[in-house]
Tab-separated table of C-alpha atoms in Angstrom:
chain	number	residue	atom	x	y	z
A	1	UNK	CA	-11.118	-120.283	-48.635
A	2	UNK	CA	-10.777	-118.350	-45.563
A	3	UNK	CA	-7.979	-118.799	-42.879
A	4	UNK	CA	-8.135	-117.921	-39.004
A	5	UNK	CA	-5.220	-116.112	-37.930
A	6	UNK	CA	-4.511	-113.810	-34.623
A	7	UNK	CA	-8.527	-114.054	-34.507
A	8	UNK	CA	-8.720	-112.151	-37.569
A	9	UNK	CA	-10.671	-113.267	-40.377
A	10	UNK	CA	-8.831	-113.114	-43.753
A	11	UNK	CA	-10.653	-113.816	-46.946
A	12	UNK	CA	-9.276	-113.400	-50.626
A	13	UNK	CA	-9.526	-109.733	-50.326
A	14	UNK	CA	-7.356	-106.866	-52.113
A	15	UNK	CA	-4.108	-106.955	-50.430
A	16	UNK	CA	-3.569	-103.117	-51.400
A	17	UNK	CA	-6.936	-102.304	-49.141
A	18	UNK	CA	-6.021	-104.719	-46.510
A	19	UNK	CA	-2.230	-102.406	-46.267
A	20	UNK	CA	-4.381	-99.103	-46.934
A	21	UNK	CA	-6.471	-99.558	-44.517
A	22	UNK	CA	-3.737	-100.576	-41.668
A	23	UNK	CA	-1.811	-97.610	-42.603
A	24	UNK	CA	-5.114	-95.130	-42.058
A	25	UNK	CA	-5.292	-97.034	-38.721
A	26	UNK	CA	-1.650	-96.872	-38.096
A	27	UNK	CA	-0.012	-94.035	-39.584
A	28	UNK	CA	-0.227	-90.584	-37.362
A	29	UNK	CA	0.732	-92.888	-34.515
A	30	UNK	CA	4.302	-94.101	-36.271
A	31	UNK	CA	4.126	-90.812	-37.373
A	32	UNK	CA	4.438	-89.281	-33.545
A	33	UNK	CA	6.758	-92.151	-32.603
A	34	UNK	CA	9.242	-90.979	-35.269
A	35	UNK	CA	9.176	-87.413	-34.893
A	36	UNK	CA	9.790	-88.167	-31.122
A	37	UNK	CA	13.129	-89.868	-31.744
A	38	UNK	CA	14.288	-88.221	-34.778
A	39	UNK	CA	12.915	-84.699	-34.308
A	40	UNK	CA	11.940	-84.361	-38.091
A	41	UNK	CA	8.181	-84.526	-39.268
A	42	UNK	CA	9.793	-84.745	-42.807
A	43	UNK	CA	12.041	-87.402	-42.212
A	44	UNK	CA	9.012	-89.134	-40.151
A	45	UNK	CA	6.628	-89.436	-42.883
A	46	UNK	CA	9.722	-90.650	-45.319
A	47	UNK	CA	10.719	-93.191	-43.398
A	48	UNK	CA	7.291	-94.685	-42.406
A	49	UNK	CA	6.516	-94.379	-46.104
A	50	UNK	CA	9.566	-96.276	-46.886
A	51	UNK	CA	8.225	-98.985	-44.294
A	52	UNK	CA	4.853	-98.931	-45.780
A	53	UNK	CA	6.220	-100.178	-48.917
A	54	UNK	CA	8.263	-102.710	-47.630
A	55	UNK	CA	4.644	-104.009	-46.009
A	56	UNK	CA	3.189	-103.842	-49.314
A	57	UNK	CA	5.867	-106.325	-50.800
A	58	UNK	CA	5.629	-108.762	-47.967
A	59	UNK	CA	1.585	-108.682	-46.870
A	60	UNK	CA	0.926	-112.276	-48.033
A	61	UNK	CA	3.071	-113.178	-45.422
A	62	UNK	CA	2.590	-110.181	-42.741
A	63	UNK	CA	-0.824	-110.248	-42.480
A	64	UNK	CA	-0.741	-113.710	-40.478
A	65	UNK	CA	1.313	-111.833	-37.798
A	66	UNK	CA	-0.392	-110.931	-34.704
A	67	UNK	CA	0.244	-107.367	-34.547
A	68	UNK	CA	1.429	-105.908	-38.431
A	69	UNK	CA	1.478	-102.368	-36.960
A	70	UNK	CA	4.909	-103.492	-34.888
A	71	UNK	CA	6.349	-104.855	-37.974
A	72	UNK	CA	5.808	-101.541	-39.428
A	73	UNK	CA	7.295	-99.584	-36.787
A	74	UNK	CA	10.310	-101.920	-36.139
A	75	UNK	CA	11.243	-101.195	-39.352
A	76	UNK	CA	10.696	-97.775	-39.569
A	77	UNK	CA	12.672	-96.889	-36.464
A	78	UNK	CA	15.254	-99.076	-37.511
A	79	UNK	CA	15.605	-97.123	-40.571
A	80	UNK	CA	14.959	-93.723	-38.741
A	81	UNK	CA	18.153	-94.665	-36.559
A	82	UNK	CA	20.249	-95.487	-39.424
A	83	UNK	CA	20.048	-92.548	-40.714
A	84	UNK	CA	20.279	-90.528	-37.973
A	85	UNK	CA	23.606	-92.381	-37.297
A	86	UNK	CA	24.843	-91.371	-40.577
A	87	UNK	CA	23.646	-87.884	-40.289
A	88	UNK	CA	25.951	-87.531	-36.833
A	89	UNK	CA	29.251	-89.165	-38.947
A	90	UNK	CA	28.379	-86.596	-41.901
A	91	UNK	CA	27.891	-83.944	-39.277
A	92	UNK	CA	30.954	-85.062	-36.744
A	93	UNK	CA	33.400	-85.051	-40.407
A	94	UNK	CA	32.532	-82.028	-41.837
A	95	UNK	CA	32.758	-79.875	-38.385
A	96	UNK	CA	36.465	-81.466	-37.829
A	97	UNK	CA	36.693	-80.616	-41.880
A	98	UNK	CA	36.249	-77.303	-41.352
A	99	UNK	CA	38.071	-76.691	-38.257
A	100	UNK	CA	35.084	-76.826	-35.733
A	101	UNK	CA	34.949	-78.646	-32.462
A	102	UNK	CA	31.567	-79.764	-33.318
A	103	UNK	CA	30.431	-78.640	-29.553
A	104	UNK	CA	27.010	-78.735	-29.084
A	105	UNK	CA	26.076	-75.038	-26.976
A	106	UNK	CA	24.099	-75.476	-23.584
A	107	UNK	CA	20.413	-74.972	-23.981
A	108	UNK	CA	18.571	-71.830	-22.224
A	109	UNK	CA	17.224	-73.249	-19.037
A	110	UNK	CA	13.619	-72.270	-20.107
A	111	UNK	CA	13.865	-73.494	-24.090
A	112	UNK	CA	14.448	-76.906	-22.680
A	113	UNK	CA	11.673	-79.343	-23.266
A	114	UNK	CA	11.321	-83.042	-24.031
A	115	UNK	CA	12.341	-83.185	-27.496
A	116	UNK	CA	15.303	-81.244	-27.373
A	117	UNK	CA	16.291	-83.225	-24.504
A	118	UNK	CA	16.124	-86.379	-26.183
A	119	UNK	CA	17.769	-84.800	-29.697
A	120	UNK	CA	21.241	-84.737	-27.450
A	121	UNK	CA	21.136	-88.163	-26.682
A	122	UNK	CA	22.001	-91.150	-29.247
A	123	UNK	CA	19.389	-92.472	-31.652
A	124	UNK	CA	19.510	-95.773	-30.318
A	125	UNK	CA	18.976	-94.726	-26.749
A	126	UNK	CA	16.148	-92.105	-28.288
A	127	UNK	CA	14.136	-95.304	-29.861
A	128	UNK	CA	14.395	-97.279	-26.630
A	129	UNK	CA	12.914	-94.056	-24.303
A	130	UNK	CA	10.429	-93.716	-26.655
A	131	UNK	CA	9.045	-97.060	-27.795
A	132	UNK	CA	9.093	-97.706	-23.825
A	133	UNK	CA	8.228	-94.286	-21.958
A	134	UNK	CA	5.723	-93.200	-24.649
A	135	UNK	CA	4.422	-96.222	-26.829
A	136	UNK	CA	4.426	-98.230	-23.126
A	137	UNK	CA	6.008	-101.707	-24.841
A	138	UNK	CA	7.684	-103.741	-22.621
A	139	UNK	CA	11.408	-104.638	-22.920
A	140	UNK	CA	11.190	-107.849	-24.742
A	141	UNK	CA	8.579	-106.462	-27.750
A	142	UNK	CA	11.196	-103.751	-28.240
A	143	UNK	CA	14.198	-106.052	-28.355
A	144	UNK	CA	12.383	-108.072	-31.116
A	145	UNK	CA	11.208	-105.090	-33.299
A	146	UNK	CA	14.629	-103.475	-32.920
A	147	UNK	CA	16.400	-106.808	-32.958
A	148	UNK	CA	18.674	-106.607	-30.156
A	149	UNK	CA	18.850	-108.502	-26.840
A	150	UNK	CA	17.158	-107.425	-23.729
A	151	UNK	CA	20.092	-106.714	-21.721
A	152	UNK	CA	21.043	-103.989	-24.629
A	153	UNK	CA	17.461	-102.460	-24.086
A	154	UNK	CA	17.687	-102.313	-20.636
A	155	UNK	CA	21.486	-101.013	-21.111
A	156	UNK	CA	19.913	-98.394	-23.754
A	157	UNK	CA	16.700	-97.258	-20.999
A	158	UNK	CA	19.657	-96.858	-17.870
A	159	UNK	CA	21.732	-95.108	-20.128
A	160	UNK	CA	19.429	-92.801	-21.889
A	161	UNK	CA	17.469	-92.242	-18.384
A	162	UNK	CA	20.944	-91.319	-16.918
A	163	UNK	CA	21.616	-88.744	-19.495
A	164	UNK	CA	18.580	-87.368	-19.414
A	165	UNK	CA	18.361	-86.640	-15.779
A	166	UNK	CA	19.988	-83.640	-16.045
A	167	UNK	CA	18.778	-82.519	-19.005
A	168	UNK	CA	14.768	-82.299	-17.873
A	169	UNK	CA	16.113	-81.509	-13.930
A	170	UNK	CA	13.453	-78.625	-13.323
A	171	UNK	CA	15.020	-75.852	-11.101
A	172	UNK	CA	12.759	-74.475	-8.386
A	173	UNK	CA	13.321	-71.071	-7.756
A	174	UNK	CA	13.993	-70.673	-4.054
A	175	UNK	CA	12.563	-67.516	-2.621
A	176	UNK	CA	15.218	-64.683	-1.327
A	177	UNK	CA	14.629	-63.038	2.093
């Protein structure tokens, strides 16, 4: 028997094609959404694997949501930011281990670009910039996949946009004479 959900027509079909086939859909776009907050193809691709299993597990019952794909990715980048949060403690302990201040150096005015501007900010803030400023969800969707409130996304977007103001602040050369 077939059922009618998120006008989608689901029959008694292999659940391992109905998961390949969303992550051929799905996957270079996770794929760019992770890189952009964590910086690392490699860590990218194990993470959304990661999440692509989990899918597999629980398709019965994620296949009646409206949109899988943001299940996918809210667990991803949740996953992608815990471990970027425990990379900064491992980093952060073993500088003050071995005597370092754990100072991060200026960037060169013209090596600065998007990504590295974002790598000096927090993960958390990092998923919130982009999940809003380059997969264009709203506030609410991104509370939900990330499971916070609002006000902490909106908090996270003010925050992050205030720290990276500087950072991406394009000099113009003013001419002499």
């Amino acid at each position: 028997m077939a059922a009618r959900v998120s006008g989608v027509r689901h029959n008694e079909t292999d659940p391992n094609a109905e998961v390949a086939a969303l992550y051929a859909r799905t996957w270079p776009r996770l794929i760019g959404v992770l890189v952009s907050i964590g910086g690392s193809r490699a860590d990218a691709e194990e993470v959304a694997q990661d999440a692509y299993v989990k899918l597999l597990g629980r398709w019965d019952s994620i296949r009646r949501y409206d949109d899988p794909e943001a299940w996918v990715r809210a667990v991803a980048v949740r996953t992608l930011i815990s471990r970027l949060r425990r990379q900064q403690v491992a980093q952060r302990a073993s500088a003050k281990l071995l005597g370092r201040t754990g100072e991060v150096r200026e960037p060169d005015g013209d090596a600065l670009d998007v990504a590295a501007a974002l790598a000096r900010i927090p993960p958390a803030q990092r998923a919130v910039v982009v999940l809003h400023h380059v997969m264009d969800l709203p506030v609410d969707q991104i509370a939900d996949e990330l499971q916070v409130p609002p006000g902490t996304v909106k908090s996270r977007l003010a925050r992050a946009r205030q720290a990276l103001a500087p950072l991406l602040a394009v000099q113009e050369e003013v001419p002499h004479g």
